[in-house]
PDB file of C-alpha atoms in Angstrom:
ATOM      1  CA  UNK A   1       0.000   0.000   0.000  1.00 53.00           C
ATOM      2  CA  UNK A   2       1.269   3.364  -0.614  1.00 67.00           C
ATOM      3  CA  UNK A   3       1.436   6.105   1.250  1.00 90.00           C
ATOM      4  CA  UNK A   4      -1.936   7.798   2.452  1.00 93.00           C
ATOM      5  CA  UNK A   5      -3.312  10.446   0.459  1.00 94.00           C
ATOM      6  CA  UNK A   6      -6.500  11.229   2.657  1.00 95.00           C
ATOM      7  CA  UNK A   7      -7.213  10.446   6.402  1.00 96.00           C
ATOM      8  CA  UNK A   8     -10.290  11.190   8.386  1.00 95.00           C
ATOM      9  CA  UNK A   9     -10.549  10.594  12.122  1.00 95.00           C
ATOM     10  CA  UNK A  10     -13.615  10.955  13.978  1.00 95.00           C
ATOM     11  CA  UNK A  11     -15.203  13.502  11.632  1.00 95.00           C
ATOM     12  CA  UNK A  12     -18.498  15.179  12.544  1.00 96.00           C
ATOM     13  CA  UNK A  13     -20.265  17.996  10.949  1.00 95.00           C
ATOM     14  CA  UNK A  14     -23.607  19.169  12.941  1.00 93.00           C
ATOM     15  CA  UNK A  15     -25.937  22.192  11.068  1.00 90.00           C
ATOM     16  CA  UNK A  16     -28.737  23.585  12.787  1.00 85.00           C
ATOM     17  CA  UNK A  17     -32.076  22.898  11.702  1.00 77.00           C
ATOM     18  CA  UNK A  18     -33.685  25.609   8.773  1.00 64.00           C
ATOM     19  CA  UNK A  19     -30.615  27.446   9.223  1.00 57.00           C
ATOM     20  CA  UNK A  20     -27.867  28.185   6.644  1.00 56.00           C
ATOM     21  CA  UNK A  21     -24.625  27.741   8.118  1.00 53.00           C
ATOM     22  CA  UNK A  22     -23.011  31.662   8.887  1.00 54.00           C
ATOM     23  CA  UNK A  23     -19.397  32.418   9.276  1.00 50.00           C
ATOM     24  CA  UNK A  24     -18.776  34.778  11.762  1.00 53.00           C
ATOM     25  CA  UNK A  25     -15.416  37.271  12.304  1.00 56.00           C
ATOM     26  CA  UNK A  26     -14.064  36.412  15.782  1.00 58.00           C
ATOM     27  CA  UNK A  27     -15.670  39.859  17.211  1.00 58.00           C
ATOM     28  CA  UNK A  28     -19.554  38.830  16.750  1.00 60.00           C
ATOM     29  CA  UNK A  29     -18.783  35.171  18.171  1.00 56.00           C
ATOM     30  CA  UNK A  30     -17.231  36.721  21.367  1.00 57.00           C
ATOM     31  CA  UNK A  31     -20.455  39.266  21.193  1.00 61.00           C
ATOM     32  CA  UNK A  32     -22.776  36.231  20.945  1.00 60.00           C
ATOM     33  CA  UNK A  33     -21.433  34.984  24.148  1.00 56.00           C
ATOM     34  CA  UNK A  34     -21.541  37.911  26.670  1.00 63.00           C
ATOM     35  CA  UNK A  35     -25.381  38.850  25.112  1.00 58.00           C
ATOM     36  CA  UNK A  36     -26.079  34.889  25.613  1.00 59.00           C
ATOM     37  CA  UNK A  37     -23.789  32.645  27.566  1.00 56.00           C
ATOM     38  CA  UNK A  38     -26.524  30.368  28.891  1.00 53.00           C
ATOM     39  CA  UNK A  39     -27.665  29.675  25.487  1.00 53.00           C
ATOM     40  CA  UNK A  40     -24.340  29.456  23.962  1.00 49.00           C
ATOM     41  CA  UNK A  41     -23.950  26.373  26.930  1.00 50.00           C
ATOM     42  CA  UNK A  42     -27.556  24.773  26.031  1.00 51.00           C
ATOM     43  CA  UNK A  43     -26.760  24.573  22.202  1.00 49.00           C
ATOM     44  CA  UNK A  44     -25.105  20.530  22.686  1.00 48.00           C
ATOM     45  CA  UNK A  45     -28.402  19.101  23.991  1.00 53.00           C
ATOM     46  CA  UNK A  46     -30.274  21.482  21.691  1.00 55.00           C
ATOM     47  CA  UNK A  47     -32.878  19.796  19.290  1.00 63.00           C
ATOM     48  CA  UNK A  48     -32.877  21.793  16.362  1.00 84.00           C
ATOM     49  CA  UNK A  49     -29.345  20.670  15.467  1.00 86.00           C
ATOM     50  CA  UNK A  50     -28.753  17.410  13.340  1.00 90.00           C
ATOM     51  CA  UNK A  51     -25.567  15.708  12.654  1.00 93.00           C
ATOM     52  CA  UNK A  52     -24.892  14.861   9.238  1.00 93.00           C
ATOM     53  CA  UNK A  53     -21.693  13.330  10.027  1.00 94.00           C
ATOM     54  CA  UNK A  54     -20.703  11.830  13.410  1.00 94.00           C
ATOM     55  CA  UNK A  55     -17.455  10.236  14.134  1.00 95.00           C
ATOM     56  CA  UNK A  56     -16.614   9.209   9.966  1.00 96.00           C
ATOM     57  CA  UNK A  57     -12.972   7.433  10.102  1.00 96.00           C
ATOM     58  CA  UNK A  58     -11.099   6.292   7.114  1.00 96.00           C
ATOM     59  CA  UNK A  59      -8.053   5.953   4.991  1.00 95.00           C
ATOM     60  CA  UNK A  60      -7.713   6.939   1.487  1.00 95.00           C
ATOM     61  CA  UNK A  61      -3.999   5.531   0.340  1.00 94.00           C
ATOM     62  CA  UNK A  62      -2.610   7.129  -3.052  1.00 92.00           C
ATOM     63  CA  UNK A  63      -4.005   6.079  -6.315  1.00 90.00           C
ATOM     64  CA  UNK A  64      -6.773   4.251  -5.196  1.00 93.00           C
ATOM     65  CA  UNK A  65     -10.295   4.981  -6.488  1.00 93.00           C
ATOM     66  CA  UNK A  66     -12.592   5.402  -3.683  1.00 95.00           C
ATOM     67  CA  UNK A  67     -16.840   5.002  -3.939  1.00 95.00           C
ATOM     68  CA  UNK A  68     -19.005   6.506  -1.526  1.00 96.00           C
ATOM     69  CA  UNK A  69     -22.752   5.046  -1.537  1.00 96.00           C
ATOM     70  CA  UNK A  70     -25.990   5.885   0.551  1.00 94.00           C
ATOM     71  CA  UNK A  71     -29.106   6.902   0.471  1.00 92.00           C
ATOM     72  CA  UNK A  72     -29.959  10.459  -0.014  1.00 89.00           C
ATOM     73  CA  UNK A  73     -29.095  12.601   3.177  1.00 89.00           C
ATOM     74  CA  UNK A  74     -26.646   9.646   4.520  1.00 92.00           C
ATOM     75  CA  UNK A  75     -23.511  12.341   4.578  1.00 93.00           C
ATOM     76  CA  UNK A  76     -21.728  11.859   1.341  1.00 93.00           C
ATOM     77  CA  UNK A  77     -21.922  14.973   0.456  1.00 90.00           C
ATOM     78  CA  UNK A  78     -21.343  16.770   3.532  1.00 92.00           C
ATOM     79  CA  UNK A  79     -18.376  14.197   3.966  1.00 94.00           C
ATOM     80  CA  UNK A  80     -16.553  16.026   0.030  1.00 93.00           C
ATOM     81  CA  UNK A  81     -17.475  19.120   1.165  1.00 91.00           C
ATOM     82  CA  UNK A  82     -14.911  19.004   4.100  1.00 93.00           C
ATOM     83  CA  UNK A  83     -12.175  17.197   2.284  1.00 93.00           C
ATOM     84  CA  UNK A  84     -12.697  20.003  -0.365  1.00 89.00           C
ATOM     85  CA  UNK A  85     -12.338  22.518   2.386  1.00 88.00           C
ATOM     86  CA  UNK A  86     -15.614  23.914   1.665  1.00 86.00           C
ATOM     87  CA  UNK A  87     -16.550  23.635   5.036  1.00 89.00           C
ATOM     88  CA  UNK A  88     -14.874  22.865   8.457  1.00 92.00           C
ATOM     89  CA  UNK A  89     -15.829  20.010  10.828  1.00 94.00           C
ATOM     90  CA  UNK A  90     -17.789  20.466  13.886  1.00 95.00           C
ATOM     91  CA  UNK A  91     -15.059  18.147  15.699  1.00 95.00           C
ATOM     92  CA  UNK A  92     -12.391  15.614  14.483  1.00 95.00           C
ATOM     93  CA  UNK A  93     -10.220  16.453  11.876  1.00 92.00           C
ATOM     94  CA  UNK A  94      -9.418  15.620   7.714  1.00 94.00           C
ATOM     95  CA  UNK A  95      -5.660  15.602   6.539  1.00 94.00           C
ATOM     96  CA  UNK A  96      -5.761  16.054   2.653  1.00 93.00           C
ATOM     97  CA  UNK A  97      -1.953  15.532   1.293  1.00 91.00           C
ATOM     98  CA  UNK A  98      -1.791  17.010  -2.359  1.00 88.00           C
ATOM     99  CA  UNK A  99      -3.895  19.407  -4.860  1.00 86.00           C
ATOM    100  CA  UNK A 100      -7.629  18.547  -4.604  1.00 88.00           C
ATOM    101  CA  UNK A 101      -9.576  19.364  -7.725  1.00 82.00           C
ATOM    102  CA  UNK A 102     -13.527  18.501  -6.782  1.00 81.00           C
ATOM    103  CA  UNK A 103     -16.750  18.714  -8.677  1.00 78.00           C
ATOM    104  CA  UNK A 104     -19.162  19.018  -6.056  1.00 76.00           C
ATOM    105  CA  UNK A 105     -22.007  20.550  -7.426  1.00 66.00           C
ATOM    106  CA  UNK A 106     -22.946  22.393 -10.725  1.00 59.00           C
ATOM    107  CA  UNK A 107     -20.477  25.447 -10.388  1.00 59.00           C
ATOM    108  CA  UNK A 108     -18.395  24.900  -8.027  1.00 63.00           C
ATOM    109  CA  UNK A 109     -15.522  27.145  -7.938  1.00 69.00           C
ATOM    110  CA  UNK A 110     -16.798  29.135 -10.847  1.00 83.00           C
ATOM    111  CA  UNK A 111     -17.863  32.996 -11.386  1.00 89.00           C
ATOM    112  CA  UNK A 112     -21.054  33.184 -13.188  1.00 90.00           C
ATOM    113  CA  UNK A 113     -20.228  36.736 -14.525  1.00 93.00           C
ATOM    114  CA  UNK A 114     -16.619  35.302 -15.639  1.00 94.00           C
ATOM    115  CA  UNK A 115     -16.242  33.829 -18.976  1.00 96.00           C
ATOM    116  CA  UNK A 116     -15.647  30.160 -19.946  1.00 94.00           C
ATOM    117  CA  UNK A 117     -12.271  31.052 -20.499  1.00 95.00           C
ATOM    118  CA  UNK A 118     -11.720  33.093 -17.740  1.00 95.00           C
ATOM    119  CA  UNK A 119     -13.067  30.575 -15.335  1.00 92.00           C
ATOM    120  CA  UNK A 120     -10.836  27.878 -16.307  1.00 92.00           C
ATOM    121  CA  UNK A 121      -7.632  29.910 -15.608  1.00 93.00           C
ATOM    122  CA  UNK A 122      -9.240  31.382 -12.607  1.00 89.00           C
ATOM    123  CA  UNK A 123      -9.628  27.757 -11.382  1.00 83.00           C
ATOM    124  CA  UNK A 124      -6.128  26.586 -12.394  1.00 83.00           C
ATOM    125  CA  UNK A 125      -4.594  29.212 -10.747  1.00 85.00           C
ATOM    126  CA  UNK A 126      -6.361  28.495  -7.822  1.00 78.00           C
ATOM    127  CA  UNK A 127      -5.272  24.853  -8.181  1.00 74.00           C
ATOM    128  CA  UNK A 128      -1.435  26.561  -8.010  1.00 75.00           C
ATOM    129  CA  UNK A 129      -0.893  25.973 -11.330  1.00 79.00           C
ATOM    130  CA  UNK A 130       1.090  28.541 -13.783  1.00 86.00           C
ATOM    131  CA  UNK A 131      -0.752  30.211 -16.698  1.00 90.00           C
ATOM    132  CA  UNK A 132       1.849  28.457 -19.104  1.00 91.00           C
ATOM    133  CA  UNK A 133       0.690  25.073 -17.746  1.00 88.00           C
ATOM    134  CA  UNK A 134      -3.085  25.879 -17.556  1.00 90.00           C
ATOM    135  CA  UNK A 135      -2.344  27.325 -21.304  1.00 93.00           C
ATOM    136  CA  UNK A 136      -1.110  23.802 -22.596  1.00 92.00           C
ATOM    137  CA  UNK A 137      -4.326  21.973 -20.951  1.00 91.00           C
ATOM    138  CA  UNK A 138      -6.573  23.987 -22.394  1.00 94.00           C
ATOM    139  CA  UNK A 139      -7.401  23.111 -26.036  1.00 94.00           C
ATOM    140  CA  UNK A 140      -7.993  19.830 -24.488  1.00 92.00           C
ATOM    141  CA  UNK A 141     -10.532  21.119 -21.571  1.00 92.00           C
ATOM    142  CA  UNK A 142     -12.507  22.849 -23.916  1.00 94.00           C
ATOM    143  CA  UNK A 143     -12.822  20.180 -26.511  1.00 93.00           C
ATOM    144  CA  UNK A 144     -13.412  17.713 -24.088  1.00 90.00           C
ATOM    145  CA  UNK A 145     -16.822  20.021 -22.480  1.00 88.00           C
ATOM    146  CA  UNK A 146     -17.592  20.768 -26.322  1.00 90.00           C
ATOM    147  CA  UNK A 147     -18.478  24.149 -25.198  1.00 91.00           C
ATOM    148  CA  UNK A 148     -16.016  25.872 -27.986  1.00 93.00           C
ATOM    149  CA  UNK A 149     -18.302  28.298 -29.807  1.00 94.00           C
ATOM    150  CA  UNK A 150     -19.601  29.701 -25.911  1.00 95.00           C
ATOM    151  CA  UNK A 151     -15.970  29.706 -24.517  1.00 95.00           C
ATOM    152  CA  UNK A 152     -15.982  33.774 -24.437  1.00 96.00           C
ATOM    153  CA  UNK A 153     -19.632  33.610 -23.185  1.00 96.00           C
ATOM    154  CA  UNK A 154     -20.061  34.748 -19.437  1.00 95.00           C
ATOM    155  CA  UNK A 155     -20.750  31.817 -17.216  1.00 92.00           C
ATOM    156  CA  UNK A 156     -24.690  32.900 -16.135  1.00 92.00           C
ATOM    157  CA  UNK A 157     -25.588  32.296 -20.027  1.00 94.00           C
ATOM    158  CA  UNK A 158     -23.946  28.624 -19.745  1.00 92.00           C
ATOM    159  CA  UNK A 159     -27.284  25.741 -19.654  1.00 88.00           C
ATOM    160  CA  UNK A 160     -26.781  23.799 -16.216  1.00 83.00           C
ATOM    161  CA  UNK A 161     -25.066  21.197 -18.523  1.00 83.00           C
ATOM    162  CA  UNK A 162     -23.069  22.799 -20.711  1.00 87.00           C
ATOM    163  CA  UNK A 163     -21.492  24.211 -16.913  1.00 87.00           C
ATOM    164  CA  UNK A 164     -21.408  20.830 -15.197  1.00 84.00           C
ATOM    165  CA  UNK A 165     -19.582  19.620 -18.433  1.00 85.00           C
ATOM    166  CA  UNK A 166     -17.146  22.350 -18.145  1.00 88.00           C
ATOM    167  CA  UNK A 167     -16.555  22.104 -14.480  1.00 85.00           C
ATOM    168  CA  UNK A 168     -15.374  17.914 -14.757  1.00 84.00           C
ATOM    169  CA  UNK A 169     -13.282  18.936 -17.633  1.00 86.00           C
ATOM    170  CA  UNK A 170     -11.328  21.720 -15.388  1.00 85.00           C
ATOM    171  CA  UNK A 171     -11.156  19.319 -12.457  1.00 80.00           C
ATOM    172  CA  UNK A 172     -10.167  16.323 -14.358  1.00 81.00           C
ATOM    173  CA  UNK A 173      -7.868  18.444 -17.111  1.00 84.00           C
ATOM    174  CA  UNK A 174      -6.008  20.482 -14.704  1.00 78.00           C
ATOM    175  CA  UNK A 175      -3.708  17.055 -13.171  1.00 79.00           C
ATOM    176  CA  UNK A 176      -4.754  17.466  -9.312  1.00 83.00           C
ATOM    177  CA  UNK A 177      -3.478  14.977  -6.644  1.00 89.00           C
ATOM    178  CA  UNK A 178      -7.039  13.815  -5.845  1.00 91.00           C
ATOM    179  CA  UNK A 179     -10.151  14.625  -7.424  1.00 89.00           C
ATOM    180  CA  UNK A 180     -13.813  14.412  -5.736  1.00 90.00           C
ATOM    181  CA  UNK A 181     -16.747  13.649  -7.426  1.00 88.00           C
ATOM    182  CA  UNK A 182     -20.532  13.750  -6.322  1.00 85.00           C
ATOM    183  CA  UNK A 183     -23.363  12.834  -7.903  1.00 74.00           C
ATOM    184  CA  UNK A 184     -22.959  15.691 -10.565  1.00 64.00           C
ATOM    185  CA  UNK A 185     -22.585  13.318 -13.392  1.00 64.00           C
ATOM    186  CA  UNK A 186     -26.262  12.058 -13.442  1.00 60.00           C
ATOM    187  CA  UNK A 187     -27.120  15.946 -14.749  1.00 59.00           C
ATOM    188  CA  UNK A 188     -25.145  15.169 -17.668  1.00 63.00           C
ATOM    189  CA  UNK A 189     -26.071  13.006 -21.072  1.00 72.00           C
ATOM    190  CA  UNK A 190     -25.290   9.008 -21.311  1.00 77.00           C
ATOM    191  CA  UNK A 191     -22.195   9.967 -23.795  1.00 80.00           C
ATOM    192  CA  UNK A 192     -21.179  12.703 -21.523  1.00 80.00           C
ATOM    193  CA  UNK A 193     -21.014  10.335 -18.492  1.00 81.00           C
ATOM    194  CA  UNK A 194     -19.388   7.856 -20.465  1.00 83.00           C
ATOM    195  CA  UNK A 195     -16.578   9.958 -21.374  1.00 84.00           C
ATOM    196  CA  UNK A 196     -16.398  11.196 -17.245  1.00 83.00           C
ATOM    197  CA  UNK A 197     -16.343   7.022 -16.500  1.00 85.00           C
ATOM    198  CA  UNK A 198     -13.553   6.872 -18.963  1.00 86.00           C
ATOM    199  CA  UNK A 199     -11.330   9.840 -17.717  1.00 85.00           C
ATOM    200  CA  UNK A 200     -11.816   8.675 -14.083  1.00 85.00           C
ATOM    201  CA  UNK A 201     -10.554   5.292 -14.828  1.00 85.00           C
ATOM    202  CA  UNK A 202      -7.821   6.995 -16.966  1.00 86.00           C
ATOM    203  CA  UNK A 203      -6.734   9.756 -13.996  1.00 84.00           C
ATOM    204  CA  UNK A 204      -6.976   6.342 -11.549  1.00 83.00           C
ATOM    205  CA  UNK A 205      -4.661   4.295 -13.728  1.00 83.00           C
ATOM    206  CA  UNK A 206      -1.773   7.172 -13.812  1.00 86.00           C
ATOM    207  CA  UNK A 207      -2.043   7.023 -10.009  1.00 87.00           C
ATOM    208  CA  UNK A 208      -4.177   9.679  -8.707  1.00 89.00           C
ATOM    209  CA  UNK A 209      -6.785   9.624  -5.847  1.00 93.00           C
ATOM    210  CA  UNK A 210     -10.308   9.393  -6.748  1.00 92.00           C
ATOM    211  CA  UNK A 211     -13.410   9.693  -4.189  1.00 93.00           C
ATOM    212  CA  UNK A 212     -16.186   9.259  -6.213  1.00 92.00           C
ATOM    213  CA  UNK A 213     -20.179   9.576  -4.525  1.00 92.00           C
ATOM    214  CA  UNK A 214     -23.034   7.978  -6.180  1.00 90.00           C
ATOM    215  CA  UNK A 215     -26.501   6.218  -6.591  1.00 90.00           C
ATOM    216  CA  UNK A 216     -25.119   4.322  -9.528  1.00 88.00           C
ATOM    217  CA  UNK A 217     -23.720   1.086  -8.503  1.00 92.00           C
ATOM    218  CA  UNK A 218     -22.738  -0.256 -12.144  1.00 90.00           C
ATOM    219  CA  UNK A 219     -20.812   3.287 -11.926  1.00 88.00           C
ATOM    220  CA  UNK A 220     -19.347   2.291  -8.891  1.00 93.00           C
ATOM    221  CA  UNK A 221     -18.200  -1.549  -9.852  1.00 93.00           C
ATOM    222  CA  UNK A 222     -16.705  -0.178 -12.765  1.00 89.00           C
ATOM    223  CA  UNK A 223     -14.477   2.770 -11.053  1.00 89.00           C
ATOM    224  CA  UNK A 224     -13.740   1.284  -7.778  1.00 92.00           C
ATOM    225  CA  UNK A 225     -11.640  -0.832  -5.828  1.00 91.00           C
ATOM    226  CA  UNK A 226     -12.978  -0.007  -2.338  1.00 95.00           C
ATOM    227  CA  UNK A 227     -16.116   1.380  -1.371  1.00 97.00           C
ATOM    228  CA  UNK A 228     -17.902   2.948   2.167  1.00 97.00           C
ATOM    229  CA  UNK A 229     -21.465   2.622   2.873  1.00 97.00           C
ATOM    230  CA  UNK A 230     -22.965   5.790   4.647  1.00 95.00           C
ATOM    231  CA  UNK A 231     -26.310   5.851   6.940  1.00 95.00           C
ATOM    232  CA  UNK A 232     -27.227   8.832   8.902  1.00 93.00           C
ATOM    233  CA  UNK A 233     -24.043  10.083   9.458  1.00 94.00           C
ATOM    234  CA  UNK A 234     -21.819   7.364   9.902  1.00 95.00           C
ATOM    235  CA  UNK A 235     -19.615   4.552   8.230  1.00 95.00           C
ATOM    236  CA  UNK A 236     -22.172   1.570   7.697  1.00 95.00           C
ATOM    237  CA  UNK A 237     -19.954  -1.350   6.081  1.00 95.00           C
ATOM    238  CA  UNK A 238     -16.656  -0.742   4.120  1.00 95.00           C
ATOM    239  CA  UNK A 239     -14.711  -2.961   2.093  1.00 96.00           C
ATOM    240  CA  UNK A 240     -14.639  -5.027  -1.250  1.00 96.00           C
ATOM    241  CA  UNK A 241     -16.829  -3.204  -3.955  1.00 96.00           C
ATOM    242  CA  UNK A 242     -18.821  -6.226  -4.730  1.00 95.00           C
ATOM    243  CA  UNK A 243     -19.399  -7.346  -1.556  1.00 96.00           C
ATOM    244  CA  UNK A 244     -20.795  -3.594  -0.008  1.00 96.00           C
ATOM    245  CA  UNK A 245     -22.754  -3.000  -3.597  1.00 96.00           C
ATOM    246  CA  UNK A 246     -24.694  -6.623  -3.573  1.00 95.00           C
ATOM    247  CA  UNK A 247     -25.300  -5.942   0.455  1.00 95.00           C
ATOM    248  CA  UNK A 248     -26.455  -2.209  -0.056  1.00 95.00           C
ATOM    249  CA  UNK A 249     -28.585  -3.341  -3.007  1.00 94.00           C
ATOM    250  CA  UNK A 250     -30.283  -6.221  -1.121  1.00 93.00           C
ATOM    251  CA  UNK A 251     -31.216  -3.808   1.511  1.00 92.00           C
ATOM    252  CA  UNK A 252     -32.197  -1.574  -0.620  1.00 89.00           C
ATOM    253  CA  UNK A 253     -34.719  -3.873  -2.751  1.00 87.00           C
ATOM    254  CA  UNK A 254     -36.621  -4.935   0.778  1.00 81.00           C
ATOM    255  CA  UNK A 255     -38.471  -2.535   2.594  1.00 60.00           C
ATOM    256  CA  UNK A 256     -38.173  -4.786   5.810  1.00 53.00           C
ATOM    257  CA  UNK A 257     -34.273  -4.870   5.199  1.00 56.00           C
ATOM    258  CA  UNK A 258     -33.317  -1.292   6.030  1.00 57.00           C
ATOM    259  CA  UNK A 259     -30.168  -0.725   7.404  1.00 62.00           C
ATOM    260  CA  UNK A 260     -29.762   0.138  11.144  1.00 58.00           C
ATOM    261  CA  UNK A 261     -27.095   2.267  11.182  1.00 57.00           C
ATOM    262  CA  UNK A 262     -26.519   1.684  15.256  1.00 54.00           C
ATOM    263  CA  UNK A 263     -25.521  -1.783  13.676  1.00 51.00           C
ATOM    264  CA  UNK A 264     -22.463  -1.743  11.320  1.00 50.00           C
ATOM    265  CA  UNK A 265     -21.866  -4.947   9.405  1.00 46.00           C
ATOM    266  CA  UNK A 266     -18.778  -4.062   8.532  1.00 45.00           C
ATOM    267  CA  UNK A 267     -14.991  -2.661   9.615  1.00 41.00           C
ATOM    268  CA  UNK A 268     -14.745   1.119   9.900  1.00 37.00           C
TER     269      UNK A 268
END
């Protein structure tokens, strides 16, 4: 096994109930306090919070291509968006050891008033990449979306597709360490999500990490070696890929089979 590319111990991300998460400067936190220190204290037994995650361990080594599976609301998401550094944990940690290029949702990293064009070096530079390098890549990003004639077009007037399509291309195109993928591709056409099957085995196969969520377990058997089944929060069964897809299937199929995720029926 090589050496580890991702590692999560005891991660837990809690949101409060009908509330978008706010970030707060260190000044209105410290106000929050003196005007309410008793209900600061009350907020751990507090019932409006949920935890979408709640102690999530694993490790990711390098070049292995990881699946993610669950019903909706399990945590996969959640679980990318804090390896992506989108958001922090509530407690535990993440280490992340390399460039991360992820394609979380239609978007993702992009400015809709920015053009195509402008995005994509906007994104490799945020990747650390040099404009020489991003300049080399990108005949092949742009073919690749098939967005071409719209490439000087401000994002906003991009279709939700045509945007997704560009997105994968940057994150796939642009050589990170490990790439993240949710459940983006089922926007996408069946030849489109072919040709995202194909680069993720290709960017696997030269040795890169790959998390990949989704509902698609043919998707999954194809791409992955390894795969973690999520319920409410927390690591249900990990292991082989056909062994966790044929067990997460058969529960799915039988209403009277649902998972118990207080019961894990597998190593974590």
């Amino acid at each position: 096994m090589g050496a580890v590319a991702i590692r999560a111990e005891n991660l837990s991300k809690r949101y409060r109930i009908g509330e978008r998460e706010r970030y707060l400067a260190l000044r209105d936190a410290l106000a929050g306090l003196l005007k309410a220190p008793l209900r600061a204290l009350r907020r751990g037994n507090d019932d409006s919070y949920i935890w979408a995650l709640k102690d999530v361990s694993f490790e990711v080594p390098e070049g292995e291509v990881l699946g993610i599976i669950g019903r909706n609301g399990a945590g996969k998401t959640t679980l990318l968006k804090i390896l992506a550094r989108v958001t922090d944990p509530t407690e535990g940690y993440a280490e992340v050891r390399g460039r991360v290029g992820s394609l979380l949702e239609v978007g993702t990293g992009f400015h809709p008033e920015l053009t195509g064009r402008e995005n994509v070096f906007l994104s490799g530079a945020i990747l650390g990449m040099s404009r020489r390098d991003i300049q080399r890549r990108f005949d092949e990003i742009v073919s690749f979306a098939g967005v071409e004639r719209f490439i000087d077009t401000p994002l906003k007037r991009y279709s939700t597709g045509m945007q997704m399509r560009l997105a994968f291309a940057v994150a796939a195109h642009l050589e990170p360490d490990i790439l993240l993928v949710d459940e983006v591709l089922a926007v996408g056409d069946a030849e489109f999500q072919r040709k995202c099957l194909g680069k993720m085995e290709r960017v696997g196969g030269e040795g890169r990490t790959v998390i990949f969520v989704s509902h698609q377990m043919n998707q999954i058997r194809r791409l992955c070696q390894r795969v973690i089944w999520m319920e409410a929060g927390r690591v249900f069964e990990e292991g082989p890929t056909a062994k966790v897809t044929a067990a997460y299937e058969a529960a799915m199929s039988s209403r009277n089979n649902r998972p118990d995720p207080g019961e894990r029926s597998g190593p974590t």
